[in-house]
mmCIF file of C-alpha atoms in Angstrom:
data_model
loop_
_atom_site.group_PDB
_atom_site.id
_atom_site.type_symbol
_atom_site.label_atom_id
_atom_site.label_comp_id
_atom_site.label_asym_id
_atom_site.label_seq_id
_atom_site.Cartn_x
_atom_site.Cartn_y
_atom_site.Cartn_z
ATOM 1 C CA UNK A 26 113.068 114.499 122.999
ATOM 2 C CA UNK A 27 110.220 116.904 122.455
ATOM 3 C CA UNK A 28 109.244 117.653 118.899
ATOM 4 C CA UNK A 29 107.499 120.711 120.091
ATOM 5 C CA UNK A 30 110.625 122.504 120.894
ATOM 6 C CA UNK A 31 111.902 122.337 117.170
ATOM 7 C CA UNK A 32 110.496 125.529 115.474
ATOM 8 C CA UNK A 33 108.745 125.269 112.248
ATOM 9 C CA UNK A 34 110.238 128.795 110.153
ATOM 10 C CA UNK A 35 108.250 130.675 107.779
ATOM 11 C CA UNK A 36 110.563 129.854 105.307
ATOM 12 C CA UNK A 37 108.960 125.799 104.912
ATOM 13 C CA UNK A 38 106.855 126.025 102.258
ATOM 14 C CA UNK A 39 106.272 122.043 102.714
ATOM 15 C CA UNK A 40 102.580 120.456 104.074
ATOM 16 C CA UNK A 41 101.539 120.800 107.586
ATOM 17 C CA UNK A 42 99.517 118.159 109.781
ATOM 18 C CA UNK A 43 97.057 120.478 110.291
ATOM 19 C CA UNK A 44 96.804 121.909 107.296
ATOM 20 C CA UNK A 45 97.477 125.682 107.181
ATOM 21 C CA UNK A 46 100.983 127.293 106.849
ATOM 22 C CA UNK A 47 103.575 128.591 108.818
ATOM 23 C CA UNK A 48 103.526 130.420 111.392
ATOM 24 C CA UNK A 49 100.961 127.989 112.902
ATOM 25 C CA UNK A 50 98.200 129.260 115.324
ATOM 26 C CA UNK A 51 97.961 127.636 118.721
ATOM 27 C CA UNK A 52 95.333 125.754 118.346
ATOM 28 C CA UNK A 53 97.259 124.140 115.551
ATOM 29 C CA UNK A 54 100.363 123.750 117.786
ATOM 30 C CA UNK A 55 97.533 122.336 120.333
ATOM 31 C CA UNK A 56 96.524 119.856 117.383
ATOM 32 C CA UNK A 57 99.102 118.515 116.308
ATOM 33 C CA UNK A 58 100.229 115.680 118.724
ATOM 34 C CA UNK A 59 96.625 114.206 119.030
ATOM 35 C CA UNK A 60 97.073 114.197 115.031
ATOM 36 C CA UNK A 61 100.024 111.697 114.666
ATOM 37 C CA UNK A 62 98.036 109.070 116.814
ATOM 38 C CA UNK A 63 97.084 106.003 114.641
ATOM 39 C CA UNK A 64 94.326 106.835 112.685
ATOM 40 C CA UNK A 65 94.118 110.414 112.903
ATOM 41 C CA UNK A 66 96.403 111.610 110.860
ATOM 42 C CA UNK A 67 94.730 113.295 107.425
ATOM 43 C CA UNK A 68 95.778 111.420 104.264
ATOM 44 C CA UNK A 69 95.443 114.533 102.698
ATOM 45 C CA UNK A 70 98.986 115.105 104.479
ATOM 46 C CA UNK A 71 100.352 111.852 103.528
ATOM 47 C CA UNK A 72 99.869 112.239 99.840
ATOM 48 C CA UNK A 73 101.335 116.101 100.187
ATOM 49 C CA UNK A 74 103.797 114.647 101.764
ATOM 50 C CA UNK A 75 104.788 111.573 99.385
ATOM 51 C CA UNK A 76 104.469 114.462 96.415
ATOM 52 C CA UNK A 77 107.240 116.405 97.962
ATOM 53 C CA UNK A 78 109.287 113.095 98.467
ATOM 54 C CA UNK A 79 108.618 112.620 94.982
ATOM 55 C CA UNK A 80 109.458 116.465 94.118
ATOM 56 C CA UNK A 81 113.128 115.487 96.249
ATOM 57 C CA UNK A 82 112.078 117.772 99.043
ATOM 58 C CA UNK A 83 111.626 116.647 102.404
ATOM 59 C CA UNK A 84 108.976 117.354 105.169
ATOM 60 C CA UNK A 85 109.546 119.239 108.459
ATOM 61 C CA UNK A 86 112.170 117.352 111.134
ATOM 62 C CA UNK A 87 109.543 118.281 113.943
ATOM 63 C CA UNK A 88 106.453 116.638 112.226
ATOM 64 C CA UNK A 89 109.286 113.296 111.185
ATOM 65 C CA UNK A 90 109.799 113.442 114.782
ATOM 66 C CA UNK A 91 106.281 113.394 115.637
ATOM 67 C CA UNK A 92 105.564 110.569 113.605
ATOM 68 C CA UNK A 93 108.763 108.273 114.776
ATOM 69 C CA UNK A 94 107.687 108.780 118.481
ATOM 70 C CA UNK A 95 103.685 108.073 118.249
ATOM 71 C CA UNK A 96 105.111 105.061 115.409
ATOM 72 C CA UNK A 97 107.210 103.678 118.157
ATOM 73 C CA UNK A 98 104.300 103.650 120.756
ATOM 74 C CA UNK A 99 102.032 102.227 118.208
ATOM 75 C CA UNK A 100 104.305 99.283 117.892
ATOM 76 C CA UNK A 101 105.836 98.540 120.770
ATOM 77 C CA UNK A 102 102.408 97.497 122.516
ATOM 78 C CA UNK A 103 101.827 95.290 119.796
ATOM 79 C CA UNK A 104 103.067 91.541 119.868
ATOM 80 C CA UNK A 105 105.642 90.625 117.525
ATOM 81 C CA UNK A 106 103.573 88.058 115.240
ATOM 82 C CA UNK A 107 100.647 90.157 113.340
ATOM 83 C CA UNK A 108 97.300 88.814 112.767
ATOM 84 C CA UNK A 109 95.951 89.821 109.110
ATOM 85 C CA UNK A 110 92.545 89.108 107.727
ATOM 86 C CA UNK A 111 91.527 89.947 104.014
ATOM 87 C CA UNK A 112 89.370 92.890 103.650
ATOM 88 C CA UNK A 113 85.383 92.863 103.133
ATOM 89 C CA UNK A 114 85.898 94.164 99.600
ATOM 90 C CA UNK A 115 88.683 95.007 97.371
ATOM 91 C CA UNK A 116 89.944 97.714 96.168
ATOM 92 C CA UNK A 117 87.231 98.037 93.156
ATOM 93 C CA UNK A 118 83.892 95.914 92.342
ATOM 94 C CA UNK A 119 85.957 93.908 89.869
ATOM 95 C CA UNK A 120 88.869 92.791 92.310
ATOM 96 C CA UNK A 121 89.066 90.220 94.470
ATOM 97 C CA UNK A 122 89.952 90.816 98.873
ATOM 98 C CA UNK A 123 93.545 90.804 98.801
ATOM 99 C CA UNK A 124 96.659 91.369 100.718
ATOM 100 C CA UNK A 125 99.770 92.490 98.378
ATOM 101 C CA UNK A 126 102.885 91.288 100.189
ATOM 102 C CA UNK A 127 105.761 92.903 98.738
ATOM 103 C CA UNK A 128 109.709 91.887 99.740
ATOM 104 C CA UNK A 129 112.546 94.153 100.231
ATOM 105 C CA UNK A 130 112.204 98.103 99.010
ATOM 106 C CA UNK A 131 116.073 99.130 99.698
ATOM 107 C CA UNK A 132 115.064 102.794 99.941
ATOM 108 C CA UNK A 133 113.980 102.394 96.004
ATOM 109 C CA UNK A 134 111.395 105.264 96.482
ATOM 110 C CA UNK A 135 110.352 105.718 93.077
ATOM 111 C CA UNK A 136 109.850 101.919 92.295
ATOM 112 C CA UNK A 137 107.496 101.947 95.197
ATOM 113 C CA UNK A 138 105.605 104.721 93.785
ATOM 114 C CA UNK A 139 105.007 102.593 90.707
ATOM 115 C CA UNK A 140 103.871 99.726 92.513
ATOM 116 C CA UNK A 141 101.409 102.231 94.508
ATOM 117 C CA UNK A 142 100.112 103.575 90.851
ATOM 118 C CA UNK A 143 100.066 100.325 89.253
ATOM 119 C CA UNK A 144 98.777 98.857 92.160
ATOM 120 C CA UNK A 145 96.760 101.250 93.863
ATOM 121 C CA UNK A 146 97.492 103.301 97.399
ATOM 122 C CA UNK A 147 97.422 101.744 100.708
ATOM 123 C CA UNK A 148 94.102 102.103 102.317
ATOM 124 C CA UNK A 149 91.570 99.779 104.098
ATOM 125 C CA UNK A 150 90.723 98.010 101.153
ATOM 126 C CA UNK A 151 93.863 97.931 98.942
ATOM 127 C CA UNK A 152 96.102 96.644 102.192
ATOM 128 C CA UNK A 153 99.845 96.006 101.476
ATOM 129 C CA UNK A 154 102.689 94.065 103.468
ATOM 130 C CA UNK A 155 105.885 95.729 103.310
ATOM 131 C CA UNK A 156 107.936 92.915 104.873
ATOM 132 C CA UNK A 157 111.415 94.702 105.943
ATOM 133 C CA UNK A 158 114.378 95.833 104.262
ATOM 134 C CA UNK A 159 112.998 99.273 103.751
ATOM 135 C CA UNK A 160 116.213 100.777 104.021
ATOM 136 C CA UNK A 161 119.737 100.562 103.270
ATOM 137 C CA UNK A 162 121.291 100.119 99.718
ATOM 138 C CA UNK A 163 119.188 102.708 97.699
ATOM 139 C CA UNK A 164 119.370 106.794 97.964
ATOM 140 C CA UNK A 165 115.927 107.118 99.280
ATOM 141 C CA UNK A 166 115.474 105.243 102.433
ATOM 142 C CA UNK A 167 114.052 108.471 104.270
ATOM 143 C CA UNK A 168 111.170 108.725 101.576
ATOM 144 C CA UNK A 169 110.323 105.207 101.616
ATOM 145 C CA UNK A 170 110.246 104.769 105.460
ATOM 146 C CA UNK A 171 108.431 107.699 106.022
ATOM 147 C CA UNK A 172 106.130 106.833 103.418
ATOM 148 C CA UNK A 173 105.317 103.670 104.875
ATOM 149 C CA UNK A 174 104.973 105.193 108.451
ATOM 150 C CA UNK A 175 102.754 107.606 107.496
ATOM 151 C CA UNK A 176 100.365 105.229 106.229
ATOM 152 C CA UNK A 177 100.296 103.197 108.840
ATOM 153 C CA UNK A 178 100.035 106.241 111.079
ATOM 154 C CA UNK A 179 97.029 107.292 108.771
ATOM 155 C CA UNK A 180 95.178 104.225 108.621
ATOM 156 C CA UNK A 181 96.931 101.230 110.431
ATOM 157 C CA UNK A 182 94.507 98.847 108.613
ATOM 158 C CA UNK A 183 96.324 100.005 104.971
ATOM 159 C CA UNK A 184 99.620 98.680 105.457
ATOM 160 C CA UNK A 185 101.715 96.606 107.787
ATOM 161 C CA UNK A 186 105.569 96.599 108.383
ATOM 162 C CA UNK A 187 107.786 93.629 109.545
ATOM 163 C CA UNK A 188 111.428 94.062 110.802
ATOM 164 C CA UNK A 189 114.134 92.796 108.195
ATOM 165 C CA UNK A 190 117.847 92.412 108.819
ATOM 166 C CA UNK A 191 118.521 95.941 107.415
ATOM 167 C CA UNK A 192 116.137 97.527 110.234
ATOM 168 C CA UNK A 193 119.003 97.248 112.506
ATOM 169 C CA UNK A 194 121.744 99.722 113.665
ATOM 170 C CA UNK A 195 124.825 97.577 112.151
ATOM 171 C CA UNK A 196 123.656 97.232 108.837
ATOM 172 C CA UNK A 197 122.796 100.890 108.792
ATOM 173 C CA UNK A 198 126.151 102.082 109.558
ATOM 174 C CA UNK A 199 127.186 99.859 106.594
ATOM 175 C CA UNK A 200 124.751 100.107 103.634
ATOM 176 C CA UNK A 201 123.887 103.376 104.052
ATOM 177 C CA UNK A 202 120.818 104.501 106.123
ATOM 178 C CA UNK A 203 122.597 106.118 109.302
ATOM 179 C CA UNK A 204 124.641 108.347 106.443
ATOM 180 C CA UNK A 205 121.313 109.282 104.533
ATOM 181 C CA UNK A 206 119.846 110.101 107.812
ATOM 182 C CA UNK A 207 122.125 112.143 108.981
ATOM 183 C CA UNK A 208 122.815 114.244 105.727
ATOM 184 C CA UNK A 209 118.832 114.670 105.437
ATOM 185 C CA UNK A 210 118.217 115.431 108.963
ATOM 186 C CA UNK A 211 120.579 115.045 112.114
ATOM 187 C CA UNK A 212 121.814 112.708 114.802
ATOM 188 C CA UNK A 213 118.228 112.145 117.115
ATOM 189 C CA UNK A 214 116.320 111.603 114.108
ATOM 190 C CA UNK A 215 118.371 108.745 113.085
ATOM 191 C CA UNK A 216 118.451 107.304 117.230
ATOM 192 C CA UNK A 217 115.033 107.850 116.976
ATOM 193 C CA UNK A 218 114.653 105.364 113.725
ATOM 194 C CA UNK A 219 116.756 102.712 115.033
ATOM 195 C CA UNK A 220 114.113 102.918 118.870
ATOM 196 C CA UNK A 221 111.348 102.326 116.086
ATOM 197 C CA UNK A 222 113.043 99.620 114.273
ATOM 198 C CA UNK A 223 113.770 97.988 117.930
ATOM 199 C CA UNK A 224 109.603 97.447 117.969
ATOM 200 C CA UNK A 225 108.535 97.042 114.716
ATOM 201 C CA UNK A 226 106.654 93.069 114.851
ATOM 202 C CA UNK A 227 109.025 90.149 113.269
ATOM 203 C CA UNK A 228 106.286 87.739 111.215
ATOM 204 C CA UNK A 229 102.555 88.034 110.775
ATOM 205 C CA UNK A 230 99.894 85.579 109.529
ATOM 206 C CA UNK A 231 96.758 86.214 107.169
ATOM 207 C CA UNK A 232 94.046 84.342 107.610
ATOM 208 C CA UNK A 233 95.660 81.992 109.834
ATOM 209 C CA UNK A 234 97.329 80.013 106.935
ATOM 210 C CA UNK A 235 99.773 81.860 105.418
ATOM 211 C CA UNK A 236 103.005 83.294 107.546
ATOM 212 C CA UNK A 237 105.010 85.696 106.402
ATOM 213 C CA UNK A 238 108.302 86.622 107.792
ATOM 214 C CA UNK A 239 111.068 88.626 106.214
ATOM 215 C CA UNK A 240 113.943 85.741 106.755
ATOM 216 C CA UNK A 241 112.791 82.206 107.572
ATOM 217 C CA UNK A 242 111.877 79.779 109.600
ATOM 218 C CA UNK A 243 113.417 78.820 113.031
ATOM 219 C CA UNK A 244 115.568 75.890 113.010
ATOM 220 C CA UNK A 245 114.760 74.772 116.156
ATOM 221 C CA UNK A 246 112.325 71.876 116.523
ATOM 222 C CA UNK A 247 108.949 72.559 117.583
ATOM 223 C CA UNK A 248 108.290 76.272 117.433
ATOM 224 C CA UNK A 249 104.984 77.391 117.478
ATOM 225 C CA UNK A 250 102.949 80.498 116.920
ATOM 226 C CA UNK A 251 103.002 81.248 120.221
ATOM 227 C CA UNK A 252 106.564 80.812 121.027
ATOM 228 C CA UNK A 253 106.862 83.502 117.807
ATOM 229 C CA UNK A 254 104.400 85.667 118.986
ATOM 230 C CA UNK A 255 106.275 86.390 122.576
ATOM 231 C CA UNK A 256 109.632 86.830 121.638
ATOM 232 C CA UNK A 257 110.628 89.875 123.350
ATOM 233 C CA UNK A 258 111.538 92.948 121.443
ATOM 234 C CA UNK A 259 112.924 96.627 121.769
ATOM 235 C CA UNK A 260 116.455 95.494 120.852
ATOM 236 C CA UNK A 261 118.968 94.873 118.167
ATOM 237 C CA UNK A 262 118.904 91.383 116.886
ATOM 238 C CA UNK A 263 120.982 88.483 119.104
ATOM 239 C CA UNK A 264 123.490 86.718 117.011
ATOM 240 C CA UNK A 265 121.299 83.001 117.299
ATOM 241 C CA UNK A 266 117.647 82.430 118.379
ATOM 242 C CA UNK A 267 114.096 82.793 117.371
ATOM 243 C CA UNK A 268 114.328 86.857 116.167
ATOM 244 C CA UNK A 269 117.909 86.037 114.518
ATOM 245 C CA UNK A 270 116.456 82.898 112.395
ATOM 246 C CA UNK A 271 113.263 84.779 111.250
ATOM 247 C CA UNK A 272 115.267 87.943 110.364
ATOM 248 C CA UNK A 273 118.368 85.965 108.829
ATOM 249 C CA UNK A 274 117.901 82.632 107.285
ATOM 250 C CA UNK A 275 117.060 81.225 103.947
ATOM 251 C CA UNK A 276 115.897 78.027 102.387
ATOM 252 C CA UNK A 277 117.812 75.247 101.006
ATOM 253 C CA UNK A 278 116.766 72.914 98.727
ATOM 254 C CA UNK A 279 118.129 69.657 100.351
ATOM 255 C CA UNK A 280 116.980 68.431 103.587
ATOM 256 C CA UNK A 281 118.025 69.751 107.193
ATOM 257 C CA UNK A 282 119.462 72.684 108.513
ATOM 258 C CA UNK A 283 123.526 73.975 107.849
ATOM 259 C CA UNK A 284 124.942 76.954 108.461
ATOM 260 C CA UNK A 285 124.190 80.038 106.720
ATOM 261 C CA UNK A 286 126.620 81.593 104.197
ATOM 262 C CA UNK A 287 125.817 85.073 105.474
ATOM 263 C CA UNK A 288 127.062 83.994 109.146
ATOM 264 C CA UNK A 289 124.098 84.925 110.895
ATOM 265 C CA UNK A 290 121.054 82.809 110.923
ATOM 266 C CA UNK A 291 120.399 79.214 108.772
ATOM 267 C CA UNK A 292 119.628 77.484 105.637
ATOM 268 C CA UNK A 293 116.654 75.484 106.323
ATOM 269 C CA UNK A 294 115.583 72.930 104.126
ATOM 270 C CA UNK A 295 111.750 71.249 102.644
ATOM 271 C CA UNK A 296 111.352 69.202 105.862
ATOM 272 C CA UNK A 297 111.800 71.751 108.433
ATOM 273 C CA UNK A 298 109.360 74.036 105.846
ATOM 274 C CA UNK A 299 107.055 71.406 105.852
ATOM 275 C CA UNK A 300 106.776 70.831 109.373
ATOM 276 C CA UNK A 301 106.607 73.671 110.628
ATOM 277 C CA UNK A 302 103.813 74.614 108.349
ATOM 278 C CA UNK A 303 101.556 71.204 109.440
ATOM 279 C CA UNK A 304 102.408 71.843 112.967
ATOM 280 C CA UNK A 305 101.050 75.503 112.909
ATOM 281 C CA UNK A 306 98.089 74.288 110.793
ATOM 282 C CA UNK A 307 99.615 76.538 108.312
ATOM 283 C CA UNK A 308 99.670 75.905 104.424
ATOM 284 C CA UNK A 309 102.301 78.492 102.693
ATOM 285 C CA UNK A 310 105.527 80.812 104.143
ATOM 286 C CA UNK A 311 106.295 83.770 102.297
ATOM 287 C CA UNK A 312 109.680 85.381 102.744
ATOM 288 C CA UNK A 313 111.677 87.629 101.308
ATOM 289 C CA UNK A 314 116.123 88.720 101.772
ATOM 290 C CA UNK A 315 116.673 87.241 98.541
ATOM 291 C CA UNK A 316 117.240 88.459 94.863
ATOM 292 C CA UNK A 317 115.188 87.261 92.277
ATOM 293 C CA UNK A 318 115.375 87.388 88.709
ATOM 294 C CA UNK A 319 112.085 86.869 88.059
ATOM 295 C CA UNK A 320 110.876 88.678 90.819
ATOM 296 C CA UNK A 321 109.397 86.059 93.181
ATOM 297 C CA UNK A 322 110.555 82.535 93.326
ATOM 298 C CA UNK A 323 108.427 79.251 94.520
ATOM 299 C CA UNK A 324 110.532 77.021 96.340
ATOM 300 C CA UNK A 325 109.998 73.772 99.027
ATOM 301 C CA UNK A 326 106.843 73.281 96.900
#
């Protein structure tokens, strides 16, 4: 599929990569690819581009396709347990390093432009978490995905994305995101989201003691970091293993493991929490797939 075929018209009044407008030049044309590699493209792009997501216009299929295919390279070389550190400085003088983790967006576009303006943008040292569920559900999963992407694609120290259960092709035929994506844009672009979903990483650490994953833990005795870190990716989930427990299961509040009521996946309980965590030399998990009325919920404490 080559994005270079598909003809930006006069007629797009929307933001361009390179700046400019259409008709572009050829050194533009010439530009452009280099310009979706991570960390090269401008921010001054991004936030056009999130302003006419936020106007309910869209950006150009050929620059979405650009930045699915040089997102999908970017993450498929990667392994599929991130390693996070907290950044030299915050965000301001008065603000501590941080990390925001944030659960399951649902293609909610506008509630994650108030958490960006209450919260402050993605960039080096204001780094956000988005762990999965991006789409499905909500009437804006384009927007938010894209949104996401093209800060990563901007700046790949400013956010990270982990695979949820909704980053899958079933789910989007069901809840709503193959629909969306074909009303907004066509056929490839949506077969080209579901080959990015396919390598996006499944868990990530930050600073070695907390792990964050958007389902839970694996059942089975004895995992380690390493055993997470290899699974193989670059496919839709398997119905039991490592990639289905960590995209699928939830906690429990009695001991063991049982069945999960979703019928993928497990309910874990505090012991397996708790032993995975001292076996890892790890001290909190952080998930997300659930509801929560207060927003967040402590639980296996």
């Amino acid at each position: 599929y080559d994005p270079s075929q598909i003809t930006v018209d006069v007629g797009y009044d929307g933001p361009h990569p390179a700046g400019g407008v259409a008709p572009m030049t050829d050194a533009e044309l010439d530009q452009e690819e280099d310009l979706f590699r991570p960390g090269q493209l401008p921010r001054d792009f991004v936030m056009a581009a999130v302003q006419r997501f936020k106007d309910q216009k869209l950006i150009h299929k050929r620059y979405v396709a650009r930045l699915l295919i040089s997102a999908k390279r970017h993450f498929e070389v990667m392994s599929s347990l991130v390693e996070l550190s907290l950044p030299p400085s915050g965000p301001d003088a008065d603000t501590k390093p941080r990390v925001t983790v944030c659960g399951d967006t649902h293609g909610q576009f506008y509630d994650v432009l108030n958490i960006f303006e209450t919260n402050g943008y993605p960039s080096a040292d204001n780094p956000y978490l988005f762990n999965g569920d991006f789409v499905d559900r909500g009437s804006f999963s384009v927007e938010v995905i894209l949104t996401y992407l093209l800060f990563r694609m901007a700046d790949p120290t400013s956010i990270t994305l982990l695979r949820g259960n909704h980053e899958t092709k079933n789910m989007n035929k069901i809840y709503g995101f193959e629909g969306e994506v074909k009303a907004k844009y066509d056929d490839k672009i949506f077969d080209l989201f579901l080959e990015l979903f396919q390598h996006l990483p499944l868990a990530a650490t930050i600073e070695q003691k907390v792990f964050v994953t958007h389902g839970g833990l694996p059942v089975t005795p004895g995992v380690t970091l390493d055993d997470i870190r290899n699974i193989r990716r670059g496919c839709e989930p398997p119905e039991s293993g490592l990639m289905s427990d960590l995209l699928w299961s939830d906690p429990q509040p009695f001991p063991g493991k049982a069945p999960s009521k979703r019928g993928v996946g497990y309910s874990f309980g505090p012991d397996i929490t708790e032993k995975f965590l001292e076996e890892n030399n790890l001290s909190l998990l952080v998930r997300s797939h659930e509801v929560k009325d207060e927003g967040y919920l402590v639980e296996h404490g």
